[in-house]
mmCIF file of C-alpha atoms and ligand atoms in Angstrom:
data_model
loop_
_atom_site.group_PDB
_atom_site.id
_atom_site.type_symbol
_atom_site.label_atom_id
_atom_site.label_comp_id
_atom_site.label_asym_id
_atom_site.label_seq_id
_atom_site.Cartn_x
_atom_site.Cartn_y
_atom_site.Cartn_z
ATOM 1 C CA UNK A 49 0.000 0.000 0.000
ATOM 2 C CA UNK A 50 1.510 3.385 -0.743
ATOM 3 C CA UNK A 51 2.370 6.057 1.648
ATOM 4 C CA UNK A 52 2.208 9.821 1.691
ATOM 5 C CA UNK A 53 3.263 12.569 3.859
ATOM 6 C CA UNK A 54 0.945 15.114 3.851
ATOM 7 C CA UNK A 55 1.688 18.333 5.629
ATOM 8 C CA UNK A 56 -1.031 21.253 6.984
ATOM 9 C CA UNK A 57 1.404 23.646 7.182
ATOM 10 C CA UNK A 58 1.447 26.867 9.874
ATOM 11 C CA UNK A 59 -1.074 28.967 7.591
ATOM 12 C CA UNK A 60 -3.337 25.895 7.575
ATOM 13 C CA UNK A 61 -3.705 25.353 11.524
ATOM 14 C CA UNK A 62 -3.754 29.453 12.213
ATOM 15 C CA UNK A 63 -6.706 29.641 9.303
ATOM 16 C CA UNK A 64 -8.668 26.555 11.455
ATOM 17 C CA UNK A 65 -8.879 24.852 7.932
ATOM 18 C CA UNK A 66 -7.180 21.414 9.897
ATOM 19 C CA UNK A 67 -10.944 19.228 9.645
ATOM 20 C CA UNK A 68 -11.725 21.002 6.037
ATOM 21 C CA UNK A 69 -8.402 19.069 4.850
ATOM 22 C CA UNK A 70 -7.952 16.111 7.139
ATOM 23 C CA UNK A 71 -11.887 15.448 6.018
ATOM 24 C CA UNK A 72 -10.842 15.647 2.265
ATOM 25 C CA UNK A 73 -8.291 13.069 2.765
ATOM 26 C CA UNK A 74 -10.381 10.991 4.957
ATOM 27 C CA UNK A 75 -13.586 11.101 2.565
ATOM 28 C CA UNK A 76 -11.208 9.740 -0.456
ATOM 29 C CA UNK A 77 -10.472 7.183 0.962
ATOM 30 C CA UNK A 78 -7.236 7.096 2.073
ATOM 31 C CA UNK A 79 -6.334 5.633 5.240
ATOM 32 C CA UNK A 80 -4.455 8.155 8.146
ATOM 33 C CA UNK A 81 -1.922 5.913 9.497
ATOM 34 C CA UNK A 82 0.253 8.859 11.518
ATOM 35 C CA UNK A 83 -0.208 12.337 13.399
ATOM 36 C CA UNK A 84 0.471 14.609 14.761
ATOM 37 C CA UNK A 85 1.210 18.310 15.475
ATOM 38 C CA UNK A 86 4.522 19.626 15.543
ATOM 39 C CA UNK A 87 6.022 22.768 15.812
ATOM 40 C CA UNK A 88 9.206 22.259 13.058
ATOM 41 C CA UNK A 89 12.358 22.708 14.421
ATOM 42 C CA UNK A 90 14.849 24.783 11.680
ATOM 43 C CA UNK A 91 16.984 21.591 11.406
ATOM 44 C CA UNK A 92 13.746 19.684 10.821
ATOM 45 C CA UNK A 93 12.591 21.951 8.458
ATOM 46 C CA UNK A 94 16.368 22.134 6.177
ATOM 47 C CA UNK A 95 16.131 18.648 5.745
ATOM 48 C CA UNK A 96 12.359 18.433 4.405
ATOM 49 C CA UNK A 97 12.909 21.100 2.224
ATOM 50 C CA UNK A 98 16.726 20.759 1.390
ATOM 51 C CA UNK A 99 16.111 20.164 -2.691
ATOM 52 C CA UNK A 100 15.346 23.983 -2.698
ATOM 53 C CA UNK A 101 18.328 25.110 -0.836
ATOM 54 C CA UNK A 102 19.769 28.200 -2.924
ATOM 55 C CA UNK A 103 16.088 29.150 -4.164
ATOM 56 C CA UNK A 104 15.293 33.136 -3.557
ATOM 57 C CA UNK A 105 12.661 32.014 -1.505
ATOM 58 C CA UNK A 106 14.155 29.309 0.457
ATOM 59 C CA UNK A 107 15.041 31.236 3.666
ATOM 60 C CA UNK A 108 11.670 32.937 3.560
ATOM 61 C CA UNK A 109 10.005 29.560 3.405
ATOM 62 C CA UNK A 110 12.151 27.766 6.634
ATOM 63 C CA UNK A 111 11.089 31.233 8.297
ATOM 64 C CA UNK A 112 7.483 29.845 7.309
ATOM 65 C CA UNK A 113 7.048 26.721 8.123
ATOM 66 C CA UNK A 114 9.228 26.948 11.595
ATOM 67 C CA UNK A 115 6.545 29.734 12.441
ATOM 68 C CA UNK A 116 3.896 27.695 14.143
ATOM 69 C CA UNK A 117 2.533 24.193 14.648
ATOM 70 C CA UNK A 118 2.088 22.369 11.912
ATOM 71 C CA UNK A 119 0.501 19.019 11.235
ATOM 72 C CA UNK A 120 2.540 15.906 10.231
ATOM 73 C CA UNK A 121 0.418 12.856 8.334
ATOM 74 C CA UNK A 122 0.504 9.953 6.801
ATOM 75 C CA UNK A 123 -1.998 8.687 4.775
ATOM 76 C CA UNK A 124 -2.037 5.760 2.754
ATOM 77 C CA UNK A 125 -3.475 4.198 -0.923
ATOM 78 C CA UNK A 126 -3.772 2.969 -4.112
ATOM 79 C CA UNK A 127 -1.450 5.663 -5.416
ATOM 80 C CA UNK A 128 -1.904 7.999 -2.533
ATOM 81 C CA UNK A 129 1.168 10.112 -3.655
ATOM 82 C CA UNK A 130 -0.706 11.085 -7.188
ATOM 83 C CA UNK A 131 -4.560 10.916 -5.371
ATOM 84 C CA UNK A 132 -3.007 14.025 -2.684
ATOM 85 C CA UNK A 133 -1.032 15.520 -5.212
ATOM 86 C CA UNK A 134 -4.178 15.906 -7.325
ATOM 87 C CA UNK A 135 -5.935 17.069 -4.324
ATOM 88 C CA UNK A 136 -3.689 19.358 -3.264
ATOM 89 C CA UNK A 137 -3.267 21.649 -6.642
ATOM 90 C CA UNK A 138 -0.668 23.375 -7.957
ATOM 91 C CA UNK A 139 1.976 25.359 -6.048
ATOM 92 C CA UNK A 140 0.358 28.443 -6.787
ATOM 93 C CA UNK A 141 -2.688 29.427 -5.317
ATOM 94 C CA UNK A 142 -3.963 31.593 -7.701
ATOM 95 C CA UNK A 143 -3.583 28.668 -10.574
ATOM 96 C CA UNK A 144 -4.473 25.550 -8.397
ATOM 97 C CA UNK A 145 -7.864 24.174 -10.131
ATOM 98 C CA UNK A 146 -11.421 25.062 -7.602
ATOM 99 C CA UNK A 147 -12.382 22.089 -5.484
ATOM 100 C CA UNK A 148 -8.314 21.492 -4.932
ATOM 101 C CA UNK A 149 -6.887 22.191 -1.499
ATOM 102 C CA UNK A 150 -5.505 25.204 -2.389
ATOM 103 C CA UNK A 151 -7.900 26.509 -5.390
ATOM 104 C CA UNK A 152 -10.305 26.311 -2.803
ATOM 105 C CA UNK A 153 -8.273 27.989 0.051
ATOM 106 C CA UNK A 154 -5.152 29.745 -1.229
ATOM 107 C CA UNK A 155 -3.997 32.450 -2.929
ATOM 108 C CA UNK A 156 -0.652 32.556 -2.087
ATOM 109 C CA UNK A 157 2.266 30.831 -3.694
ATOM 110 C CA UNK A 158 4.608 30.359 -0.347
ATOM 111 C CA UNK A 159 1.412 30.016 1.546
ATOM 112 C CA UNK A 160 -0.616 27.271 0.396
ATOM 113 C CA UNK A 161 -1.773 25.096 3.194
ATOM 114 C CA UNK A 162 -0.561 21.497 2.526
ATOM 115 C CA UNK A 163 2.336 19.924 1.714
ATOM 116 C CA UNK A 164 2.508 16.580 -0.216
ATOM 117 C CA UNK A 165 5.347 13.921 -1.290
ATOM 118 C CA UNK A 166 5.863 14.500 -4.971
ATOM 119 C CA UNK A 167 6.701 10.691 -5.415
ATOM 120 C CA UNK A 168 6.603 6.779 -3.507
ATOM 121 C CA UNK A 169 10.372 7.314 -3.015
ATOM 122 C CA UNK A 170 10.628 11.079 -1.663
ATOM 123 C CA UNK A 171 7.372 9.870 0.200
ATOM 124 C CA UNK A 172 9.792 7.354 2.716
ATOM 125 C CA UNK A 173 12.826 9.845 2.360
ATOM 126 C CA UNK A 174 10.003 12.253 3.907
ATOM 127 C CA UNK A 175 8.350 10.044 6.717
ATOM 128 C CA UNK A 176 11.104 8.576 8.291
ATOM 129 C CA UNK A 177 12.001 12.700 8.373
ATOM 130 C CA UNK A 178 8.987 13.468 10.200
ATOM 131 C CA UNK A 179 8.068 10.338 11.907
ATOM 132 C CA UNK A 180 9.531 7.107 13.987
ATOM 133 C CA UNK A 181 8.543 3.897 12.575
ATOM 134 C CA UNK A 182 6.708 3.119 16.024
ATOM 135 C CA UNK A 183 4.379 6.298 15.298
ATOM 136 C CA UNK A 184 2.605 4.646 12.943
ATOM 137 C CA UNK A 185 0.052 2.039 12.743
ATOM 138 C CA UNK A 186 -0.791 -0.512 10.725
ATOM 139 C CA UNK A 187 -4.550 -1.568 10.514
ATOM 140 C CA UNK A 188 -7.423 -2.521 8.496
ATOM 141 C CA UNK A 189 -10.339 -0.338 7.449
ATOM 142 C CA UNK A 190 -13.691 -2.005 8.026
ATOM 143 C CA UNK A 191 -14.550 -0.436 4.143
ATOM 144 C CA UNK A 192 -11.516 -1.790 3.175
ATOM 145 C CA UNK A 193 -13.598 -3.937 0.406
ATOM 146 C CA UNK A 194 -15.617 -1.333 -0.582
ATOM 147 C CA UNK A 195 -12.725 1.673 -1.187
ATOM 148 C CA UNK A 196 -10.087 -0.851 -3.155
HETATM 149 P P1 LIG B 376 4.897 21.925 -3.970
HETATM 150 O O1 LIG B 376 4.640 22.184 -2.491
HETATM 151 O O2 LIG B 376 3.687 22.210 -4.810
HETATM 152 O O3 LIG B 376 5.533 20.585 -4.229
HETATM 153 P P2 LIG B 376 7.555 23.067 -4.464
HETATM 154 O O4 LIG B 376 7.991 23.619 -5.776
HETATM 155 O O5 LIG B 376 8.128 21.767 -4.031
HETATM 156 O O6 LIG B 376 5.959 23.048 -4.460
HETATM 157 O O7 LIG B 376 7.899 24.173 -3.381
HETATM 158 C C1 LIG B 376 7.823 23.876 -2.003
HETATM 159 C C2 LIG B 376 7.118 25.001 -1.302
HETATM 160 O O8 LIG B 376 7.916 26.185 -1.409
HETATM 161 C C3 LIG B 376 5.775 25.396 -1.901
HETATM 162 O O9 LIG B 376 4.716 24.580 -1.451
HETATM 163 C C4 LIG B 376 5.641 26.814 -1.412
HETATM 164 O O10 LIG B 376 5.239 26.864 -0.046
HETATM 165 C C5 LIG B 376 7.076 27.321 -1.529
HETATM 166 N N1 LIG B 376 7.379 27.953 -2.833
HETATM 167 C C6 LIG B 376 7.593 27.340 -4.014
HETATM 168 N N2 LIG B 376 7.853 28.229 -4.993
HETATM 169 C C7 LIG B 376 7.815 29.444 -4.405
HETATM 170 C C8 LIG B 376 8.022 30.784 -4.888
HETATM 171 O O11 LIG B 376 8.278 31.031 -6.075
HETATM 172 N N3 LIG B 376 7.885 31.793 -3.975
HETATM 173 C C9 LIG B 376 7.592 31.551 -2.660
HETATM 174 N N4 LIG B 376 7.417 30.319 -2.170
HETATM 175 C C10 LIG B 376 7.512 29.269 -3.021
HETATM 176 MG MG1 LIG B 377 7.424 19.876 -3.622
#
């Protein structure tokens, strides 16, 4: 079954939009199999986003997401890295598609709610970041059969 870390970044939990976007998740179907809230520590925070290290708007965006608590989750799928990244939108907020994530909830480009795993691999590179492997559980949904 394939994992994804999903993200409600500060702006998320300070906007109150945490059930609007757990719910989305959770109505899919995918399966929450870790959370919890966090507030990112800067070291924390240079590792998950060390690919744009260099960026204009990298030290802007450590500022951000050290900032506040934040929401660390794993859900879990058939293809749960594309299903959230669909979900989710594009960076921007003012191009994300309406009824995404952040169409629905974001104009901002450095402020758009969630973060997602862009693939399966950067998806385990990203939860064993965030996460020990006794913080997350392993069960099975009673609509297993019925979600596929
Ligand atoms: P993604 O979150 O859609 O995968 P990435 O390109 O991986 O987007 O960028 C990571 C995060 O960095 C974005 O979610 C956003 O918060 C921030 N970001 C990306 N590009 C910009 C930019 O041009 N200006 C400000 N912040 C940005
Ligand atoms: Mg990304």
């Amino acid at each position: 079954m394939q994992q994804t870390l999903i993200l409600l970044k500060p702006d998320g939990v300070q906007r109150r939009l945490l059930g609007e976007i757990i719910g989305r998740f959770e109505h899919k179907g995918l399966r929450l199999a870790g959370l919890k809230l966090v507030k990112p520590s800067r070291d924390l925070a240079e590792k998950h986003y060390a690919v744009h290290k260099g960026k204009p708007f990298y030290d802007s965006l450590l500022d951000f997401l050290t900032s506040g608590p934040t929401v660390a989750m794993v859900w879990e799928g058939r293809e749960a890295v594309a299903v959230a990244r669909a979900m989710m939108g594009v960076t921007d907020g003012t191009k994300a598609a309406p009824a995404t994530i952040r169409g629905d909830f974001a104009l901002s480009v450095q402020n758009n709610l969630v973060h997602g795993s862009d693939s399966p691999d950067n998806a385990k590179l990203e939860i064993a970041l965030w996460f020990r492997p006794d913080e997350l559980v392993s069960y099975i949904s009673v609509d297993a059969e019925w979600i596929g």
